[in-house]
CSV table of C-alpha atoms in Angstrom, one decimal:
chain,number,residue,atom,x,y,z
A,1,MET,CA,11.9,-1.4,-22.1
A,2,ARG,CA,10.6,-2.0,-18.5
A,3,LYS,CA,7.0,-2.7,-18.1
A,4,VAL,CA,5.0,-1.3,-15.2
A,5,PHE,CA,2.5,-3.6,-13.4
A,6,ALA,CA,0.0,-2.4,-10.8
A,7,PHE,CA,-1.2,-4.8,-8.1
A,8,ILE,CA,-4.0,-4.9,-5.6
A,9,PHE,CA,-3.8,-7.7,-3.0
A,10,ALA,CA,-7.2,-8.5,-1.5
A,11,ARG,CA,-8.1,-11.3,0.8
A,12,GLY,CA,-11.7,-12.4,1.2
A,13,GLY,CA,-11.6,-12.9,5.0
A,14,SER,CA,-11.7,-9.3,6.2
A,15,LYS,CA,-12.4,-9.2,10.0
A,16,GLY,CA,-12.5,-5.5,10.9
A,17,VAL,CA,-15.0,-4.7,8.2
A,18,LYS,CA,-17.0,-7.6,6.7
A,19,LYS,CA,-16.4,-8.0,3.0
A,20,LYS,CA,-14.5,-4.8,3.1
A,21,ASN,CA,-12.9,-5.0,-0.4
A,22,ILE,CA,-16.2,-5.2,-2.2
A,23,ARG,CA,-18.3,-3.1,0.1
A,24,VAL,CA,-19.6,0.0,-1.8
A,25,LEU,CA,-17.9,3.3,-0.9
A,26,GLY,CA,-19.5,6.2,-2.7
A,27,GLU,CA,-20.6,4.9,-6.0
A,28,LYS,CA,-18.5,1.8,-6.3
A,29,PRO,CA,-16.9,-1.2,-4.4
A,30,LEU,CA,-13.9,-0.3,-2.4
A,31,ILE,CA,-11.4,-2.2,-4.5
A,32,CYS,CA,-12.6,-0.4,-7.6
A,33,TRP,CA,-11.1,2.8,-6.4
A,34,SER,CA,-7.7,1.3,-6.7
A,35,ILE,CA,-8.4,-0.5,-10.0
A,36,ASP,CA,-9.8,2.6,-11.6
A,37,LEU,CA,-6.9,4.7,-10.5
A,38,ALA,CA,-4.3,2.2,-11.7
A,39,ASN,CA,-6.0,2.0,-15.1
A,40,ARG,CA,-5.8,5.8,-15.4
A,41,MET,CA,-2.1,5.9,-14.9
A,42,GLU,CA,-0.5,6.3,-18.4
A,43,PHE,CA,2.7,4.5,-17.4
A,44,VAL,CA,0.9,1.4,-16.0
A,45,ASP,CA,0.8,-1.4,-18.6
A,46,SER,CA,-1.3,-3.9,-16.7
A,47,THR,CA,-3.4,-4.1,-13.5
A,48,TYR,CA,-3.7,-7.3,-11.5
A,49,VAL,CA,-5.7,-8.3,-8.5
A,50,SER,CA,-4.3,-11.1,-6.4
A,51,THR,CA,-7.1,-12.7,-4.4
A,52,ASP,CA,-8.5,-16.0,-3.0
A,53,ASP,CA,-12.1,-14.8,-3.1
A,54,SER,CA,-14.6,-15.5,-5.9
A,55,GLU,CA,-16.7,-12.3,-5.3
A,56,ILE,CA,-13.6,-10.1,-5.3
A,57,SER,CA,-12.5,-11.9,-8.5
A,58,GLU,CA,-15.8,-11.2,-10.2
A,59,VAL,CA,-15.9,-7.5,-9.2
A,60,SER,CA,-12.3,-7.0,-10.2
A,61,THR,CA,-12.5,-8.5,-13.7
A,62,ARG,CA,-15.8,-6.7,-14.4
A,63,ASN,CA,-13.9,-3.5,-13.7
A,64,GLY,CA,-10.9,-4.1,-15.9
A,65,ALA,CA,-8.4,-6.0,-13.8
A,66,MET,CA,-6.7,-9.3,-14.5
A,67,LEU,CA,-6.5,-12.0,-11.8
A,68,ILE,CA,-3.9,-13.9,-10.0
A,69,LYS,CA,-5.2,-16.7,-7.9
A,70,ARG,CA,-3.9,-16.3,-4.4
A,71,PRO,CA,-3.1,-19.7,-2.7
A,72,ASP,CA,-5.0,-20.5,0.4
A,73,TYR,CA,-1.7,-20.6,2.5
A,74,LEU,CA,-1.2,-16.9,1.6
A,75,ALA,CA,-4.9,-16.0,2.3
A,76,SER,CA,-5.0,-16.1,6.1
A,77,ASP,CA,-4.8,-13.0,8.2
A,78,SER,CA,-1.5,-14.2,9.6
A,79,ALA,CA,0.2,-14.7,6.2
A,80,PRO,CA,2.7,-11.8,5.5
A,81,GLU,CA,1.6,-9.8,2.4
A,82,TRP,CA,5.2,-9.7,1.3
A,83,LEU,CA,4.9,-13.5,0.5
A,84,ALA,CA,1.8,-12.7,-1.7
A,85,TRP,CA,3.9,-10.1,-3.5
A,86,GLN,CA,6.6,-12.7,-4.2
A,87,HIS,CA,4.0,-15.2,-5.4
A,88,ALA,CA,2.5,-12.6,-7.8
A,89,VAL,CA,5.8,-11.6,-9.4
A,90,ASN,CA,7.1,-15.1,-9.7
A,91,TYR,CA,3.8,-16.2,-11.3
A,92,LEU,CA,4.0,-13.5,-14.0
A,93,ILE,CA,7.7,-14.1,-14.6
A,94,GLU,CA,7.2,-17.9,-14.9
A,95,GLU,CA,4.3,-17.5,-17.4
A,96,GLY,CA,6.4,-15.1,-19.5
A,97,SER,CA,4.3,-11.9,-18.9
A,98,ALA,CA,7.0,-10.1,-17.0
A,99,THR,CA,10.8,-10.0,-16.4
A,100,PRO,CA,12.8,-9.4,-13.2
A,101,ASN,CA,13.6,-5.8,-14.3
A,102,ASP,CA,10.0,-4.8,-14.6
A,103,ILE,CA,8.4,-2.3,-12.1
A,104,PHE,CA,5.9,-3.3,-9.4
A,105,ILE,CA,3.4,-0.9,-7.9
A,106,SER,CA,1.2,-2.0,-5.0
A,107,LEU,CA,-2.1,-0.1,-4.5
A,108,PRO,CA,-3.8,-1.5,-1.5
A,109,ALA,CA,-7.6,-1.4,-1.7
A,110,THR,CA,-7.7,0.2,1.8
A,111,SER,CA,-6.5,3.6,0.6
A,112,PRO,CA,-9.4,4.8,-1.7
A,113,LEU,CA,-8.6,8.5,-1.2
A,114,ARG,CA,-5.2,8.4,-2.8
A,115,THR,CA,-4.8,10.7,-5.8
A,116,TYR,CA,-3.2,10.5,-9.3
A,117,ASP,CA,-0.5,12.8,-8.1
A,118,ASP,CA,0.3,10.5,-5.1
A,119,ILE,CA,1.0,7.6,-7.4
A,120,ASN,CA,2.7,9.6,-10.1
A,121,GLY,CA,5.0,11.2,-7.5
A,122,ALA,CA,6.0,7.9,-5.9
A,123,TYR,CA,6.6,6.4,-9.4
A,124,GLN,CA,8.7,9.3,-10.6
A,125,LYS,CA,10.8,9.2,-7.4
A,126,TYR,CA,11.5,5.5,-7.9
A,127,VAL,CA,12.6,6.1,-11.6
A,128,GLU,CA,14.7,9.1,-10.8
A,129,VAL,CA,16.3,8.3,-7.4
A,130,ASP,CA,18.6,5.4,-6.6
A,131,SER,CA,16.6,3.2,-4.3
A,132,ASP,CA,15.3,-0.4,-4.0
A,133,ILE,CA,11.8,0.6,-3.0
A,134,VAL,CA,9.7,3.8,-2.6
A,135,VAL,CA,7.1,3.8,0.2
A,136,THR,CA,4.6,6.6,0.9
A,137,GLY,CA,4.4,8.3,4.3
A,138,VAL,CA,2.7,11.1,6.2
A,139,LEU,CA,4.4,13.3,8.8
A,140,SER,CA,3.7,11.6,12.1
A,141,HIS,CA,1.8,13.4,14.9
A,142,ARG,CA,4.0,11.6,17.5
A,143,ASN,CA,7.7,11.6,17.7
A,144,PRO,CA,9.9,8.9,19.4
A,145,TYR,CA,12.5,11.6,20.3
A,146,PHE,CA,9.9,13.8,22.0
A,147,ASN,CA,6.5,12.4,23.0
A,148,MET,CA,6.5,8.6,22.6
A,149,LEU,CA,7.2,6.4,25.6
A,150,LYS,CA,8.3,2.8,26.1
A,151,LYS,CA,8.4,0.8,29.3
A,152,GLY,CA,11.8,-0.1,30.7
A,153,ASP,CA,13.2,-1.6,33.9
A,154,SER,CA,12.9,1.6,35.8
A,155,GLY,CA,9.6,2.9,34.3
A,156,TYR,CA,8.6,4.7,31.2
A,157,GLY,CA,11.0,6.8,29.1
A,158,LEU,CA,11.3,8.1,25.6
A,159,VAL,CA,11.5,5.5,22.8
A,160,ILE,CA,14.7,7.2,21.6
A,161,PRO,CA,16.4,9.0,24.5
A,162,SER,CA,17.2,12.6,23.6
A,163,ASP,CA,17.6,16.1,25.0
A,164,VAL,CA,14.9,17.5,22.6
A,165,SER,CA,12.7,20.0,24.5
A,166,ARG,CA,10.6,21.3,21.6
A,167,ARG,CA,8.8,19.1,19.0
A,168,GLN,CA,10.1,21.3,16.1
A,169,ASP,CA,13.7,20.4,17.2
A,170,ALA,CA,13.2,16.7,16.9
A,171,PRO,CA,14.1,14.8,13.7
A,172,GLU,CA,11.1,14.5,11.4
A,173,CYS,CA,9.4,11.1,11.6
A,174,TYR,CA,6.8,9.6,9.2
A,175,ASP,CA,4.0,7.0,9.4
A,176,ILE,CA,4.2,4.6,6.5
A,177,THR,CA,0.9,4.6,4.6
A,178,THR,CA,-0.8,2.1,2.4
A,179,VAL,CA,-1.1,4.7,-0.4
A,180,CYS,CA,1.5,3.1,-2.7
A,181,TYR,CA,4.7,1.0,-2.9
A,182,VAL,CA,7.0,1.1,-5.9
A,183,THR,CA,9.8,-1.4,-6.5
A,184,SER,CA,11.1,-3.9,-9.0
A,185,PHE,CA,10.2,-7.5,-9.5
A,186,LYS,CA,13.8,-8.6,-8.8
A,187,HIS,CA,13.9,-6.7,-5.5
A,188,ILE,CA,10.8,-8.5,-4.3
A,189,GLN,CA,12.3,-11.8,-5.3
A,190,SER,CA,15.4,-11.3,-3.3
A,191,ALA,CA,14.4,-9.1,-0.3
A,192,LYS,CA,12.9,-10.2,3.0
A,193,GLY,CA,10.4,-7.4,3.5
A,194,VAL,CA,9.2,-3.9,2.6
A,195,LEU,CA,12.0,-2.1,4.5
A,196,ASP,CA,14.8,-4.3,3.2
A,197,GLY,CA,17.4,-2.5,1.1
A,198,LYS,CA,17.6,1.2,0.3
A,199,VAL,CA,14.2,2.8,1.0
A,200,GLU,CA,13.0,6.2,-0.2
A,201,LEU,CA,9.8,8.0,0.9
A,202,HIS,CA,7.3,10.0,-1.0
A,203,SER,CA,5.2,12.2,1.3
A,204,VAL,CA,1.4,12.3,0.9
A,205,SER,CA,-1.4,14.2,2.7
A,206,GLN,CA,-3.3,13.1,5.8
A,207,ARG,CA,-6.4,12.7,3.6
A,208,SER,CA,-4.7,10.4,1.1
A,209,ALA,CA,-3.2,8.4,3.9
A,210,LEU,CA,-6.6,7.2,5.3
A,211,ASP,CA,-6.3,3.5,5.7
A,212,ILE,CA,-9.6,1.6,6.1
A,213,ASP,CA,-9.3,-1.0,8.8
A,214,THR,CA,-12.4,-0.4,10.9
A,215,GLU,CA,-16.1,0.7,10.6
A,216,GLN,CA,-15.0,4.1,11.9
A,217,ASP,CA,-12.4,4.4,9.1
A,218,PHE,CA,-15.1,3.4,6.5
A,219,ARG,CA,-17.5,6.1,7.8
A,220,LEU,CA,-14.7,8.7,7.7
A,221,ALA,CA,-14.0,7.8,4.1
A,222,GLU,CA,-17.7,8.2,3.2
A,223,PHE,CA,-17.7,11.6,4.9
A,224,LEU,CA,-14.6,12.8,3.1
A,225,LEU,CA,-16.0,11.7,-0.2
A,226,GLN,CA,-19.2,13.5,0.4
A,227,GLU,CA,-17.3,16.7,1.2
A,228,MET,CA,-15.9,16.5,-2.4
A,229,VAL,CA,-19.3,16.5,-4.0
């Protein structure tokens, strides 16, 4: 039977928001929103945090996650996270805790407002639909067929040239979110990136899609959490 592993990948050197992953949001450190939700999911067998940082490690283990030591060469802000994914799955396979057929769920710490239903929906889509990976997305406010421009040799024009004159006539486009990614260990081992292979999308709300990258994002998350009280 396939096991399901949840992962949170968290570097220590956050630049936009200092010590972002362990900064308190609401009543707990930011990373704990992801750990706690992963531990609530009945189908998740184990929750791991991959990090290079001792403070993140301490907070994570205290709140019920297991650790994977992230190598320094994968801890810089220029290192592709996909390589950290590959390191984590290879580590667990090599130590005998996982097999290539097991399921991988990434829950980035920067999306604390995701819900149980967001993760469950993405997971169920992965299980039921033929795909290599399920990403989450939110309907985009901008559309390359209608109101997004790029600079060309003769000036600015639509990103995708079209005869669309009304937004509602343009093909639906989605912003990828950091709410959740669901795939298999073997796909991560063989693929070159998130959008390699057959991709399916699970739609989430604008609220769930909030991705904390700046102080403004953090303050917005605090406001939205207070609204729930």
